[in-house]
XYZ file of C-alpha atoms in Angstrom:
128
model
C 59.736 115.192 95.021
C 59.636 112.265 92.812
C 62.955 110.568 91.879
C 62.032 110.797 88.463
C 62.025 113.900 86.035
C 58.439 114.276 84.879
C 59.501 115.434 81.462
C 61.203 112.192 80.878
C 58.031 110.348 81.417
C 55.887 112.151 78.838
C 55.845 110.521 75.299
C 55.081 112.749 72.517
C 54.514 110.851 68.989
C 53.791 112.968 65.720
C 52.504 112.011 62.348
C 52.643 114.753 59.505
C 50.636 115.163 56.482
C 50.802 117.809 53.216
C 47.353 119.114 52.519
C 47.591 119.683 48.902
C 44.002 120.873 48.623
C 44.770 123.914 50.739
C 48.130 124.616 49.337
C 49.115 126.899 46.653
C 52.724 126.298 45.556
C 52.363 129.251 42.838
C 51.705 131.501 45.936
C 54.396 129.967 47.937
C 51.655 128.441 50.231
C 52.498 124.689 51.580
C 49.992 123.712 54.178
C 50.792 120.868 56.714
C 48.842 119.215 59.319
C 50.270 117.254 62.090
C 48.472 114.831 64.694
C 49.922 114.911 68.093
C 49.595 111.881 70.619
C 50.723 112.812 74.034
C 51.000 109.915 76.427
C 51.590 110.233 80.189
C 53.804 107.654 81.504
C 54.112 109.513 84.828
C 52.830 108.288 87.927
C 50.327 111.145 88.397
C 47.968 113.230 86.187
C 49.543 116.077 84.336
C 47.951 119.305 82.785
C 49.188 120.888 79.578
C 49.146 124.508 80.088
C 50.941 125.858 77.120
C 52.878 125.214 74.211
C 55.997 126.759 72.455
C 56.833 125.926 68.771
C 59.799 127.047 66.687
C 58.996 126.627 62.930
C 61.526 126.717 60.106
C 60.800 126.585 56.589
C 63.313 125.623 53.712
C 64.546 129.333 53.373
C 65.620 129.085 57.144
C 62.898 131.552 58.004
C 62.174 130.966 61.554
C 58.668 131.575 63.352
C 58.093 131.145 67.196
C 54.648 130.350 68.293
C 53.463 130.462 71.944
C 50.342 130.097 73.565
C 47.874 128.711 76.028
C 47.045 125.027 75.486
C 46.427 123.224 72.284
C 43.564 123.762 69.953
C 41.622 125.667 72.573
C 42.389 122.919 75.321
C 44.433 122.589 78.663
C 43.894 118.852 78.887
C 44.438 116.938 81.962
C 46.204 113.734 81.205
C 45.953 110.723 83.501
C 48.674 108.303 84.368
C 49.114 105.777 81.550
C 46.712 107.826 79.376
C 46.989 109.724 76.169
C 45.653 112.942 74.777
C 45.649 113.300 70.921
C 45.004 116.544 68.867
C 45.524 117.583 65.209
C 46.768 121.079 64.077
C 48.608 122.558 61.158
C 50.639 125.328 60.002
C 51.467 127.018 56.696
C 55.019 127.280 55.201
C 56.471 129.070 52.122
C 58.420 126.376 51.321
C 57.862 122.625 50.352
C 59.770 121.678 53.242
C 60.488 122.702 56.779
C 60.651 121.458 60.335
C 59.223 122.245 63.765
C 60.254 121.335 67.441
C 59.257 122.800 70.683
C 57.843 121.927 74.215
C 54.804 121.962 76.241
C 54.741 123.464 79.546
C 53.084 121.133 82.206
C 51.851 120.839 85.565
C 51.828 117.846 87.882
C 48.912 117.242 90.281
C 51.365 118.411 92.819
C 51.825 121.712 91.388
C 55.229 121.077 89.967
C 55.745 122.820 86.455
C 58.012 121.252 83.859
C 58.690 121.556 80.100
C 58.101 118.366 78.080
C 60.379 118.608 74.916
C 58.561 118.091 71.541
C 61.348 116.431 69.313
C 61.964 118.132 66.232
C 59.902 116.397 62.995
C 60.135 117.327 59.296
C 57.363 118.949 57.252
C 57.792 117.896 53.600
C 55.440 118.134 50.456
C 55.645 114.586 48.858
C 58.698 113.892 46.446
C 60.266 117.273 48.074
C 62.948 115.269 49.735
C 65.286 112.778 47.748
């Protein structure tokens, strides 16, 4: 077994965007996209098997989302390589947050959870 915890070797960067053209504030529909870059700094390839998200809106309504892969894929990420994808979510409020983890597997068959740090989703000017 490696001396490193593989979960500490997966770097996750997140960029979010509010999508006004898909949102309808009067109907409490606020649409956001998030672009995620997953970089494998581990010494062997890892495959992203599944994801788990915890999404909280400004009313403290919590939604948990689990599923295989991301955007229909279970990417194999080589050492020192990155995988990028864009997805989205709909909130009932102008502000919310998300966090979670990816379940991954090393080339040697070791499974681990790579934590996704919490990030904020906010309509521009919703936060002071």
